[in-house]
N, CA, C and O of each residue as an XYZ file, in Angstrom:
804
protein
N       6.059      8.894    -14.189
C       5.138      9.415    -13.193
C       4.931      8.378    -12.091
O       4.717      7.198    -12.372
N       4.995      8.821    -10.843
C       4.792      7.911     -9.727
C       3.353      7.399     -9.700
O       2.414      8.125    -10.027
N       3.204      6.157     -9.310
C       1.878      5.581     -9.139
C       1.347      5.944     -7.741
O       2.075      6.447     -6.885
N       0.051      5.667     -7.551
C      -0.613      6.051     -6.306
C      -1.329      4.854     -5.704
O      -2.045      4.135     -6.401
N      -1.134      4.643     -4.405
C      -1.895      3.620     -3.680
C      -2.589      4.291     -2.495
O      -1.945      4.950     -1.679
N      -3.900      4.118     -2.412
C      -4.661      4.600     -1.271
C      -4.954      3.384     -0.401
O      -5.697      2.492     -0.807
N      -4.380      3.348      0.778
C      -4.447      2.152      1.614
C      -5.427      2.337      2.771
O      -5.688      3.452      3.222
N      -5.963      1.201      3.237
C      -6.864      1.235      4.375
C      -8.294      1.548      4.000
O      -8.998      2.235      4.740
N      -8.733      1.044      2.847
C     -10.108      1.257      2.398
C     -11.042      0.343      3.203
O     -10.788     -0.853      3.345
N     -12.127      0.931      3.726
C     -13.024      0.140      4.579
C     -14.507      0.305      4.240
O     -15.330     -0.479      4.713
N     -14.868      1.312      3.426
C     -16.287      1.626      3.223
C     -16.626      1.757      1.738
O     -15.758      2.092      0.932
N     -17.877      1.497      1.374
C     -18.288      1.645     -0.030
C     -18.036      3.044     -0.579
O     -17.658      3.193     -1.741
N     -18.242      4.070      0.244
C     -18.016      5.423     -0.256
C     -16.544      5.664     -0.590
O     -16.232      6.468     -1.468
N     -15.643      4.975      0.101
C     -14.217      5.117     -0.201
C     -13.874      4.433     -1.531
O     -13.001      4.890     -2.270
N     -14.567      3.343     -1.818
C     -14.432      2.718     -3.135
C     -14.900      3.689     -4.208
O     -14.286      3.794     -5.270
N     -15.992      4.399     -3.928
C     -16.511      5.379     -4.892
C     -15.500      6.493     -5.136
O     -15.350      6.959     -6.265
N     -14.796      6.930     -4.069
C     -13.758      7.959     -4.248
C     -12.658      7.421     -5.169
O     -12.160      8.128     -6.045
N     -12.294      6.161     -4.952
C     -11.268      5.548     -5.792
C     -11.704      5.481     -7.246
O     -10.937      5.809     -8.152
N     -12.943      5.054     -7.461
C     -13.445      4.962     -8.828
C     -13.471      6.329     -9.510
O     -13.286      6.436    -10.722
N     -13.703      7.369     -8.712
C     -13.782      8.717     -9.275
C     -12.410      9.279     -9.627
O     -12.262      9.950    -10.649
N     -11.392      9.012     -8.786
C     -10.095      9.673     -8.951
C      -8.982      8.729     -9.397
O      -7.859      9.169     -9.644
N      -9.283      7.442     -9.500
C      -8.420      6.470    -10.162
C      -6.989      6.358     -9.633
O      -6.046      6.572    -10.395
N      -6.798      6.030     -8.356
C      -5.447      5.634     -7.957
C      -5.092      4.343     -8.696
O      -5.975      3.658     -9.213
N      -3.827      4.019     -8.744
C      -3.411      2.776     -9.406
C      -3.749      1.551     -8.564
O      -4.033      0.474     -9.090
N      -3.714      1.740     -7.240
C      -3.967      0.649     -6.310
C      -4.809      1.165     -5.140
O      -4.748      2.341     -4.781
N      -5.593      0.257     -4.555
C      -6.175      0.521     -3.233
C      -5.771     -0.645     -2.332
O      -5.487     -1.740     -2.817
N      -5.745     -0.409     -1.036
C      -5.314     -1.449     -0.113
C      -6.386     -1.828      0.888
O      -7.020     -0.967      1.499
N      -6.581     -3.140      1.050
C      -7.422     -3.678      2.117
C      -6.494     -4.206      3.207
O      -5.616     -5.024      2.932
N      -6.681     -3.747      4.434
C      -5.836     -4.173      5.551
C      -6.513     -5.343      6.263
O      -7.580     -5.185      6.856
N      -5.892     -6.501      6.199
C      -6.417     -7.682      6.889
C      -5.783     -7.855      8.264
O      -6.275     -8.629      9.086
N      -4.698     -7.138      8.512
C      -4.028     -7.199      9.813
C      -4.822     -6.406     10.846
O      -5.626     -5.542     10.493
N      -4.595     -6.700     12.103
C      -5.316     -6.024     13.172
C      -4.963     -4.539     13.203
O      -3.804     -4.178     13.409
N      -5.937     -3.700     13.004
C      -5.773     -2.253     13.059
C      -7.163     -1.634     12.998
O      -8.159     -2.334     12.813
N      -7.220     -0.330     13.154
C      -8.534      0.322     13.068
C      -9.064      0.308     11.632
O     -10.241      0.588     11.404
N      -8.211     -0.014     10.676
C      -8.631     -0.089      9.276
C      -8.852     -1.528      8.817
O      -9.023     -1.777      7.624
N      -8.850     -2.457      9.734
C      -8.961     -3.870      9.369
C     -10.321     -4.182      8.736
O     -11.358     -3.684      9.175
N     -10.290     -5.018      7.695
C     -11.523     -5.527      7.090
C     -11.467     -7.051      7.064
O     -10.389     -7.645      7.031
N     -12.628     -7.667      7.079
C     -12.714     -9.121      6.955
C     -12.600     -9.502      5.485
O     -12.720     -8.654      4.601
N     -12.369    -10.771      5.237
C     -12.312    -11.247      3.851
C     -13.650    -10.995      3.151
O     -13.679    -10.568      1.996
N     -14.739    -11.257      3.842
C     -16.062    -11.041      3.246
C     -16.259     -9.571      2.873
O     -16.763     -9.263      1.793
N     -15.863     -8.674      3.763
C     -16.002     -7.240      3.485
C     -15.135     -6.843      2.296
O     -15.576     -6.084      1.433
N     -13.913     -7.349      2.246
C     -13.015     -7.037      1.131
C     -13.607     -7.518     -0.191
O     -13.502     -6.832     -1.208
N     -14.229     -8.694     -0.177
C     -14.854     -9.216     -1.393
C     -15.992     -8.298     -1.847
O     -16.127     -8.003     -3.035
N     -16.802     -7.854     -0.894
C     -17.926     -6.961     -1.219
C     -17.417     -5.660     -1.828
O     -17.953     -5.179     -2.826
N     -16.372     -5.094     -1.215
C     -15.826     -3.830     -1.703
C     -15.159     -4.008     -3.061
O     -15.279     -3.156     -3.941
N     -14.463     -5.113     -3.217
C     -13.764     -5.369     -4.487
C     -14.733     -5.443     -5.657
O     -14.411     -5.008     -6.763
N     -15.927     -5.995     -5.417
C     -16.922     -6.110     -6.482
C     -17.379     -4.734     -6.972
O     -17.850     -4.594     -8.101
N     -17.233     -3.714     -6.108
C     -17.643     -2.358     -6.473
C     -16.500     -1.543     -7.083
O     -16.713     -0.427     -7.556
N     -15.296     -2.099     -7.071
C     -14.113     -1.363     -7.501
C     -13.939     -1.399     -9.011
O     -14.105     -2.449     -9.631
N     -13.608     -0.266     -9.602
C     -13.298     -0.175    -11.026
C     -12.191     -1.184    -11.363
O     -11.180     -1.260    -10.664
N     -12.385     -1.939    -12.416
C     -11.446     -3.010    -12.771
C     -10.058     -2.496    -13.150
O      -9.100     -3.268    -13.194
N      -9.946     -1.195    -13.423
C      -8.636     -0.629    -13.765
C      -7.766     -0.404    -12.528
O      -6.570     -0.142    -12.650
N      -8.358     -0.503    -11.347
C      -7.636     -0.272    -10.089
C      -7.331     -1.619     -9.456
O      -8.223     -2.456     -9.319
N      -6.081     -1.838     -9.070
C      -5.694     -3.113     -8.478
C      -5.878     -3.100     -6.968
O      -5.526     -2.134     -6.290
N      -6.435     -4.191     -6.458
C      -6.665     -4.329     -5.016
C      -5.503     -5.087     -4.380
O      -5.136     -6.176     -4.822
N      -4.938     -4.493     -3.341
C      -3.794     -5.062     -2.627
C      -4.248     -5.483     -1.228
O      -4.935     -4.728     -0.541
N      -3.867     -6.672     -0.817
C      -4.170     -7.140      0.534
C      -2.962     -6.978      1.429
O      -1.868     -7.429      1.090
N      -3.153     -6.335      2.575
C      -2.056     -6.065      3.516
C      -2.146     -7.042      4.691
O      -3.159     -7.099      5.388
N      -1.080     -7.802      4.897
C      -1.043     -8.834      5.926
C       0.186     -8.654      6.823
O       1.225     -8.170      6.376
N       0.055     -9.045      8.082
C       1.173     -9.011      9.015
C       1.303    -10.385      9.667
O       0.505    -10.747     10.531
N       2.308    -11.143      9.248
C       2.565    -12.479      9.809
C       1.289    -13.320      9.860
O       1.000    -13.986     10.854
N       0.542    -13.270      8.770
C      -0.741    -13.966      8.701
C      -0.548    -15.444      8.406
O       0.440    -15.846      7.791
N      -1.493    -16.232      8.848
C      -1.512    -17.645      8.513
C      -1.510    -17.789      6.991
O      -2.308    -17.163      6.294
N      -0.616    -18.607      6.500
C      -0.374    -18.742      5.068
C      -1.661    -18.966      4.275
O      -1.885    -18.304      3.262
N      -2.502    -19.888      4.723
C      -3.691    -20.257      3.965
C      -4.673    -19.092      3.840
O      -5.406    -19.011      2.854
N      -4.697    -18.199      4.816
C      -5.613    -17.055      4.751
C      -5.193    -16.075      3.662
O      -6.038    -15.449      3.022
N      -3.894    -15.945      3.456
C      -3.408    -15.084      2.374
C      -3.782    -15.698      1.030
O      -4.251    -15.001      0.131
N      -3.573    -16.996      0.900
C      -3.919    -17.703     -0.339
C      -5.416    -17.573     -0.615
O      -5.821    -17.361     -1.758
N      -6.231    -17.700      0.418
C      -7.686    -17.617      0.255
C      -8.113    -16.240     -0.261
O      -9.015    -16.133     -1.091
N      -7.456    -15.189      0.238
C      -7.794    -13.830     -0.210
C      -7.533    -13.672     -1.700
O      -8.260    -12.967     -2.399
N      -6.478    -14.342     -2.180
C      -6.176    -14.303     -3.615
C      -7.169    -15.159     -4.389
O      -7.725    -14.715     -5.394
N      -7.393    -16.379     -3.927
C      -8.224    -17.331     -4.676
C      -9.685    -16.898     -4.760
O     -10.375    -17.247     -5.718
N     -10.164    -16.145     -3.777
C     -11.548    -15.666     -3.803
C     -11.709    -14.408     -4.646
O     -12.826    -13.934     -4.856
N     -10.595    -13.868     -5.125
C     -10.660    -12.680     -5.964
C     -10.749    -11.374     -5.192
O     -10.976    -10.320     -5.787
N     -10.575    -11.428     -3.879
C     -10.648    -10.199     -3.084
C      -9.478     -9.273     -3.385
O      -9.616     -8.051     -3.324
N      -8.315     -9.858     -3.713
C      -7.113     -9.057     -3.961
C      -6.372     -9.576     -5.191
O      -6.527    -10.723     -5.607
N      -5.558     -8.677     -5.754
C      -4.750     -9.016     -6.927
C      -3.257     -8.882     -6.653
O      -2.434     -9.235     -7.497
N      -2.912     -8.377     -5.483
C      -1.524     -8.275     -5.065
C      -1.462     -8.531     -3.558
O      -2.416     -8.259     -2.830
N      -0.330     -9.056     -3.109
C      -0.118     -9.344     -1.691
C       0.930     -8.383     -1.145
O       1.987     -8.197     -1.748
N       0.630     -7.773      0.000
C       1.611     -6.917      0.678
C       1.880     -7.504      2.052
O       0.970     -7.628      2.872
N       3.120     -7.861      2.300
C       3.521     -8.497      3.555
C       4.235     -7.488      4.436
O       5.280     -6.953      4.065
N       3.661     -7.230      5.610
C       4.154     -6.156      6.465
C       4.748     -6.678      7.768
O       4.959     -5.908      8.706
N       5.017     -7.981      7.832
C       5.534     -8.542      9.072
C       6.948     -9.070      8.925
O       7.778     -8.488      8.227
N       7.207    -10.186      9.596
C       8.545    -10.784      9.587
C       8.610    -11.991      8.642
O       9.403    -12.910      8.847
N       7.784    -11.975      7.629
C       7.736    -13.098      6.698
C       9.105    -13.324      6.044
O       9.741    -12.389      5.559
N       9.538    -14.591      6.043
C      10.881    -14.894      5.517
C      10.800    -15.382      4.065
O       9.724    -15.443      3.471
N      11.962    -15.725      3.518
C      12.030    -16.154      2.121
C      11.237    -17.436      1.883
O      10.650    -17.610      0.815
N      11.215    -18.327      2.862
C      10.461    -19.569      2.717
C       8.970    -19.274      2.568
O       8.270    -19.934      1.800
N       8.498    -18.286      3.304
C       7.088    -17.882      3.242
C       6.767    -17.334      1.847
O       5.745    -17.682      1.255
N       7.651    -16.475      1.332
C       7.443    -15.911      0.000
C       7.454    -17.002     -1.065
O       6.625    -16.985     -1.976
N       8.386    -17.951     -0.959
C       8.461    -19.034     -1.938
C       7.195    -19.886     -1.910
O       6.699    -20.312     -2.953
N       6.677    -20.129     -0.703
C       5.453    -20.920     -0.572
C       4.270    -20.198     -1.210
O       3.431    -20.825     -1.857
N       4.203    -18.884     -1.029
C       3.134    -18.104     -1.652
C       3.224    -18.170     -3.168
O       2.205    -18.255     -3.854
N       4.435    -18.130     -3.686
C       4.611    -18.175     -5.139
C       4.206    -19.533     -5.714
O       3.774    -19.621     -6.863
N       4.345    -20.585     -4.916
C       3.930    -21.905     -5.388
C       2.405    -22.001     -5.475
O       1.867    -22.740     -6.299
N       1.722    -21.249     -4.620
C       0.262    -21.343     -4.545
C      -0.475    -20.217     -5.270
O      -1.657    -20.352     -5.585
N       0.208    -19.123     -5.531
C      -0.444    -17.988     -6.185
C       0.449    -17.476     -7.314
O       1.625    -17.829     -7.407
N      -0.131    -16.646     -8.159
C       0.652    -16.074     -9.252
C       0.582    -14.556     -9.249
O       0.858    -13.920    -10.266
N       0.214    -13.968     -8.110
C       0.078    -12.501     -8.035
C       1.374    -11.888     -7.511
O       2.133    -12.565     -6.817
N       1.641    -10.626     -7.827
C       2.849     -9.966     -7.327
C       2.839     -9.837     -5.809
O       1.785     -9.710     -5.186
N       4.030     -9.873     -5.232
C       4.197     -9.726     -3.784
C       4.990     -8.459     -3.486
O       6.084     -8.255     -4.011
N       4.421     -7.617     -2.639
C       5.118     -6.427     -2.143
C       5.626     -6.761     -0.747
O       4.831     -7.085      0.136
N       6.927     -6.686     -0.535
C       7.468     -6.912      0.817
C       7.741     -5.556      1.454
O       8.555     -4.774      0.963
N       7.054     -5.298      2.541
C       7.222     -4.035      3.255
C       8.333     -4.156      4.286
O       8.463     -5.177      4.962
N       9.127     -3.108      4.398
C      10.205     -3.080      5.376
C      10.189     -1.751      6.119
O       9.994     -0.689      5.529
N      10.396     -1.840      7.409
C      10.536     -0.642      8.244
C      11.948     -0.113      8.076
O      12.909     -0.881      8.105
N      12.081      1.202      7.900
C      13.402      1.795      7.679
C      13.833      2.609      8.895
O      13.219      3.619      9.240
N      14.897      2.144      9.531
C      15.515      2.869     10.639
C      16.935      3.300     10.315
O      17.439      4.281     10.863
N      17.586      2.549      9.407
C      18.999      2.805      9.121
C      19.341      2.318      7.725
O      18.492      1.769      7.022
N      20.591      2.522      7.326
C      21.057      2.075      6.012
C      21.031      0.551      5.899
O      20.975      0.022      4.789
N      21.071     -0.160      7.020
C      20.993     -1.619      6.978
C      19.633     -2.067      6.457
O      19.531     -3.066      5.744
N      18.588     -1.324      6.818
C      17.250     -1.655      6.330
C      17.144     -1.394      4.835
O      16.451     -2.120      4.122
N      17.824     -0.367      4.362
C      17.861     -0.083      2.928
C      18.544     -1.233      2.194
O      18.104     -1.635      1.117
N      19.608     -1.754      2.770
C      20.318     -2.887      2.168
C      19.398     -4.111      2.084
O      19.380     -4.813      1.073
N      18.633     -4.358      3.157
C      17.687     -5.482      3.159
C      16.644     -5.309      2.063
O      16.263     -6.271      1.396
N      16.185     -4.069      1.884
C      15.188     -3.799      0.845
C      15.758     -4.091     -0.533
O      15.087     -4.690     -1.374
N      16.981     -3.673     -0.760
C      17.618     -3.920     -2.055
C      17.771     -5.404     -2.345
O      17.729     -5.822     -3.502
N      17.948     -6.201     -1.296
C      18.200     -7.626     -1.452
C      16.940     -8.481     -1.387
O      17.000     -9.682     -1.649
N      15.805     -7.884     -1.045
C      14.561     -8.638     -0.883
C      14.147     -9.307     -2.191
O      14.348     -8.757     -3.274
N      13.569    -10.498     -2.076
C      13.089    -11.208     -3.264
C      11.658    -10.812     -3.623
O      11.087    -11.354     -4.568
N      11.084     -9.886     -2.887
C       9.752     -9.424     -3.225
C       9.721     -8.844     -4.634
O      10.703     -8.259     -5.092
N       8.596     -9.006     -5.317
C       8.473     -8.408     -6.649
C       8.620     -6.896     -6.547
O       9.164     -6.242     -7.438
N       8.121     -6.359     -5.438
C       8.277     -4.941     -5.123
C       8.631     -4.830     -3.644
O       8.378     -5.749     -2.863
N       9.218     -3.696     -3.268
C       9.424     -3.421     -1.852
C       8.705     -2.130     -1.495
O       8.579     -1.219     -2.313
N       8.241     -2.075     -0.262
C       7.599     -0.879      0.274
C       8.361     -0.471      1.516
O       8.617     -1.293      2.395
N       8.725      0.798      1.587
C       9.521      1.315      2.701
C       8.642      2.186      3.580
O       7.946      3.077      3.092
N       8.677      1.921      4.895
C       7.739      2.577      5.804
C       8.427      2.994      7.100
O       9.523      2.537      7.428
N       7.743      3.877      7.822
C       8.160      4.293      9.165
C       7.963      3.122     10.126
O       7.205      2.196      9.839
N       8.646      3.167     11.261
C       8.626      2.022     12.177
C       7.253      1.737     12.779
O       7.035      0.644     13.303
N       6.328      2.685     12.720
C       4.956      2.449     13.168
C       4.025      2.687     11.984
O       3.494      3.787     11.830
N       3.819      1.664     11.140
C       2.968      1.832      9.963
C       1.585      2.356     10.342
O       1.000      1.944     11.344
N       1.081      3.267      9.524
C      -0.240      3.831      9.783
C      -0.249      4.976     10.759
O      -1.311      5.508     11.083
N       0.944      5.377     11.245
C       1.027      6.433     12.259
C       1.000      7.831     11.658
O       0.805      8.818     12.367
N       1.197      7.909     10.340
C       1.244      9.225      9.704
C       2.596      9.904      9.823
O       2.708     11.101      9.556
N       3.627      9.164     10.218
C       4.957      9.731     10.362
C       5.906      9.143      9.326
O       5.692      8.037      8.828
N       6.962      9.899      9.007
C       7.916      9.494      7.968
C       9.271      9.139      8.575
O       9.634      9.642      9.637
N      10.014      8.269      7.891
C      11.396      8.011      8.271
C      12.288      9.024      7.556
O      11.792      9.860      6.800
N      13.581      8.957      7.786
C      14.539      9.886      7.180
C      14.733      9.543      5.704
O      15.383      8.554      5.368
N      14.168     10.364      4.836
C      14.232     10.076      3.396
C      15.639     10.192      2.832
O      15.887      9.747      1.712
N      16.557     10.774      3.574
C      17.950     10.823      3.116
C      18.502      9.419      2.901
O      19.377      9.207      2.062
N      17.983      8.461      3.668
C      18.451      7.081      3.553
C      18.133      6.475      2.187
O      18.764      5.501      1.776
N      17.163      7.046      1.492
C      16.753      6.499      0.197
C      17.831      6.624     -0.871
O      17.738      5.989     -1.922
N      18.842      7.427     -0.616
C      19.955      7.545     -1.559
C      20.655      6.205     -1.765
O      21.342      5.998     -2.765
N      20.471      5.297     -0.800
C      21.110      3.989     -0.912
C      20.284      2.960     -1.663
O      20.733      1.828     -1.844
N      19.081      3.328     -2.105
C      18.238      2.367     -2.828
C      18.750      2.157     -4.254
O      19.098      3.107     -4.956
N      18.784      0.896     -4.655
C      19.225      0.557     -6.013
C      18.096     -0.064     -6.829
O      18.318     -0.505     -7.957
N      16.891     -0.101     -6.269
C      15.730     -0.621     -6.982
C      14.546      0.298     -6.721
O      14.543      1.066     -5.759
N      13.544      0.215     -7.583
C      12.347      1.044     -7.414
C      11.574      0.580     -6.175
O      11.693     -0.570     -5.754
N      10.790      1.479     -5.604
C      10.127      1.173     -4.333
C       8.812      1.942     -4.187
O       8.608      2.998     -4.786
N       7.935      1.367     -3.368
C       6.758      2.062     -2.868
C       7.207      2.814     -1.611
O       7.947      2.265     -0.794
N       6.771      4.051     -1.454
C       7.114      4.837     -0.272
C       5.862      5.077      0.560
O       4.854      5.570      0.055
N       5.937      4.725      1.843
C       4.832      4.925      2.778
C       5.342      5.677      4.006
O       6.544      5.866      4.189
N       4.405      6.093      4.827
C       4.776      6.756      6.078
C       4.664      8.260      6.014
O       5.603      8.944      5.607
N       3.508      8.781      6.417
C       3.353     10.226      6.526
C       3.221     10.974      5.217
O       3.435     12.186      5.182
N       2.870     10.281      4.128
C       2.691     10.978      2.852
C       1.382     11.766      2.901
O       0.327     11.217      3.220
N       1.464     13.057      2.581
C       0.272     13.907      2.576
C       0.507     15.055      1.594
O       1.571     15.147      0.982
N      -0.483     15.924      1.448
C      -0.377     17.009      0.468
C       0.807     17.926      0.760
O       1.338     18.560     -0.151
N       1.224     18.001      2.023
C       2.316     18.907      2.394
C       3.683     18.447      1.899
O       4.565     19.276      1.675
N       3.874     17.138      1.725
C       5.210     16.651      1.347
C       5.227     15.856      0.034
O       6.246     15.264     -0.320
N       4.120     15.845     -0.669
C       4.060     15.078     -1.919
C       5.093     15.567     -2.930
O       5.765     14.758     -3.569
N       5.225     16.879     -3.078
C       6.171     17.399     -4.070
C       7.596     16.967     -3.743
O       8.359     16.600     -4.637
N       7.952     17.010     -2.469
C       9.287     16.548     -2.067
C       9.447     15.062     -2.365
O      10.483     14.632     -2.873
N       8.419     14.279     -2.048
C       8.487     12.838     -2.280
C       8.653     12.519     -3.761
O       9.385     11.599     -4.123
N       7.978     13.275     -4.609
C       8.046     13.010     -6.042
C       9.443     13.247     -6.617
O       9.760     12.760     -7.702
N      10.265     13.985     -5.901
C      11.622     14.241     -6.353
C      12.632     13.203     -5.896
O      13.816     13.302     -6.218
N      12.169     12.203     -5.143
C      13.089     11.192     -4.622
C      13.518     10.218     -5.725
O      12.698      9.819     -6.552
N      14.798      9.835     -5.740
C      15.286      8.925     -6.780
C      14.694      7.530     -6.635
O      14.588      7.000     -5.529
N      14.312      6.945     -7.758
C      13.854      5.556     -7.751
C      12.424      5.336     -7.295
O      11.982      4.192     -7.191
N      11.691      6.404     -7.020
C      10.327      6.257     -6.507
C       9.427      5.594     -7.550
O       9.373      6.030     -8.700
N       8.728      4.544     -7.142
C       7.777      3.866     -8.016
C       6.343      4.292     -7.707
O       5.562      4.576     -8.615
N       6.005      4.334     -6.418
C       4.629      4.644     -6.030
C       4.599      5.249     -4.636
O       5.446      4.957     -3.792
N       3.606      6.095     -4.415
C       3.354      6.661     -3.090
C       2.171      5.922     -2.474
O       1.120      5.776     -3.098
N       2.359      5.464     -1.251
C       1.330      4.712     -0.525
C       0.777      5.635      0.563
O       1.483      5.980      1.511
N      -0.482      6.031      0.423
C      -1.060      7.048      1.305
C      -2.228      6.463      2.083
O      -3.073      5.766      1.522
N      -2.267      6.754      3.381
C      -3.389      6.284      4.193
C      -3.893      7.406      5.098
O      -4.898      8.049      4.794
N      -3.192      7.643      6.214
C      -3.659      8.679      7.142
C      -3.621     10.070      6.515
O      -4.353     10.961      6.946
N      -2.781     10.261      5.509
C      -2.658     11.557      4.854
C      -3.878     11.966      4.047
O      -3.984     13.114      3.616
N      -4.811     11.022      3.838
C      -6.059     11.359      3.140
C      -7.257     11.042      4.035
O      -8.322     10.653      3.555
N      -7.064     11.218      5.349
C      -8.134     10.958      6.298
C      -8.487     12.205      7.106
O      -7.636     13.043      7.405
N      -9.761     12.295      7.444
C     -10.257     13.269      8.416
C     -11.072     12.492      9.445
O     -11.959     11.713      9.098
N     -10.754     12.718     10.712
C     -11.460     12.015     11.794
C     -11.420     10.496     11.604
O     -12.385      9.791     11.898
N     -10.271     10.010     11.101
C     -10.076      8.571     10.971
C     -10.740      7.924      9.779
O     -10.704      6.699      9.654
N     -11.352      8.708      8.887
C     -12.015      8.165      7.711
C     -11.434      8.807      6.454
O     -11.030      9.970      6.464
N     -11.400      8.037      5.383
C     -10.919      8.572      4.114
C     -11.803      9.743      3.687
O     -13.028      9.683      3.782
N     -11.153     10.811      3.216
C     -11.851     12.038      2.855
C     -11.735     12.275      1.352
O     -10.635     12.255      0.801
N     -12.854     12.496      0.701
C     -12.853     12.625     -0.761
C     -11.990     13.786     -1.238
O     -11.225     13.630     -2.190
N     -12.096     14.944     -0.597
C     -11.344     16.110     -1.066
C      -9.845     15.901     -0.904
O      -9.067     16.350     -1.746
N      -9.426     15.227      0.166
C      -7.999     14.973      0.372
C      -7.473     13.954     -0.650
O      -6.359     14.098     -1.155
N      -8.267     12.939     -0.947
C      -7.876     11.967     -1.966
C      -7.740     12.651     -3.316
O      -6.754     12.449     -4.026
N      -8.721     13.453     -3.664
C      -8.683     14.174     -4.941
C      -7.459     15.078     -5.021
O      -6.773     15.111     -6.042
N      -7.187     15.811     -3.942
C      -6.057     16.752     -3.950
C      -4.725     16.028     -4.078
O      -3.861     16.443     -4.850
N      -4.558     14.948     -3.326
C      -3.282     14.216     -3.379
C      -3.050     13.603     -4.753
O      -1.947     13.689     -5.293
N      -4.076     12.987     -5.322
C      -3.898     12.352     -6.630
C      -3.628     13.395     -7.699
O      -2.813     13.163     -8.592
N      -4.290     14.532     -7.627
C      -4.031     15.597     -8.605
C      -2.614     16.131     -8.478
O      -1.960     16.411     -9.483
N      -2.143     16.271     -7.259
C      -0.769     16.765     -7.068
C       0.246     15.775     -7.628
O       1.218     16.171     -8.270
N       0.019     14.500     -7.386
C       0.944     13.480     -7.864
C       0.980     13.442     -9.386
O       2.037     13.264     -9.991
N      -0.172     13.611     -9.985
C      -0.271     13.511    -11.449
C      -0.190     14.885    -12.134
O      -0.288     14.993    -13.356
N      -0.012     15.903    -11.331
C       0.072     17.267    -11.867
C      -1.137     17.566    -12.750
O      -1.014     18.108    -13.848
N      -2.294     17.197    -12.238
C      -3.544     17.310    -13.001
C      -4.431     18.358    -12.331
O      -4.870     18.170    -11.197
N      -4.687     19.427    -13.011
C      -5.479     20.515    -12.431
C      -6.945     20.478    -12.866
O      -7.695     21.423    -12.623
N      -7.345     19.381    -13.510
C      -8.740     19.319    -13.959
C      -9.681     19.248    -12.772
O     -10.897     19.190    -12.951
């Protein structure tokens, strides 16, 4: 069964939705975006999060020490790198932290799929060229994947069933697909998680 990540959590009520419907992961975005949270805010929200749900920190070419601080303060339990971070950056993080690293890659062509297969990240996440835009890349390219992956970009209730049939899928990463008026919506979160888990309760 595919795992579920609800990304871009910014409010206590969204933590409550997570606690109620139990995604496997939630994401705090530290990079500049409308979903950005400060380290202090992430710490506050994390304290309210059910311990069974893992908190992921999303960074884009962030200063190394700030990523380490997010881990050391307990705000996050996994690191997601969404920028141009190289192998040296990943190795340095591994020397300072012991949490899993998700390396996100934008997919435009089969060359990007090859890069994903070769990445040293503990996990890879594949996304549309404008993360957070609610749009998807060509999923036909996923036929070239030789490792499990997180899939992001335009995941919503309309295409979840198709996504679940993709080979090698590890987890669905959902953000705008569970939002109304730019905010996470409880009914959309509930519907998406139930569809993924085939749970009609």
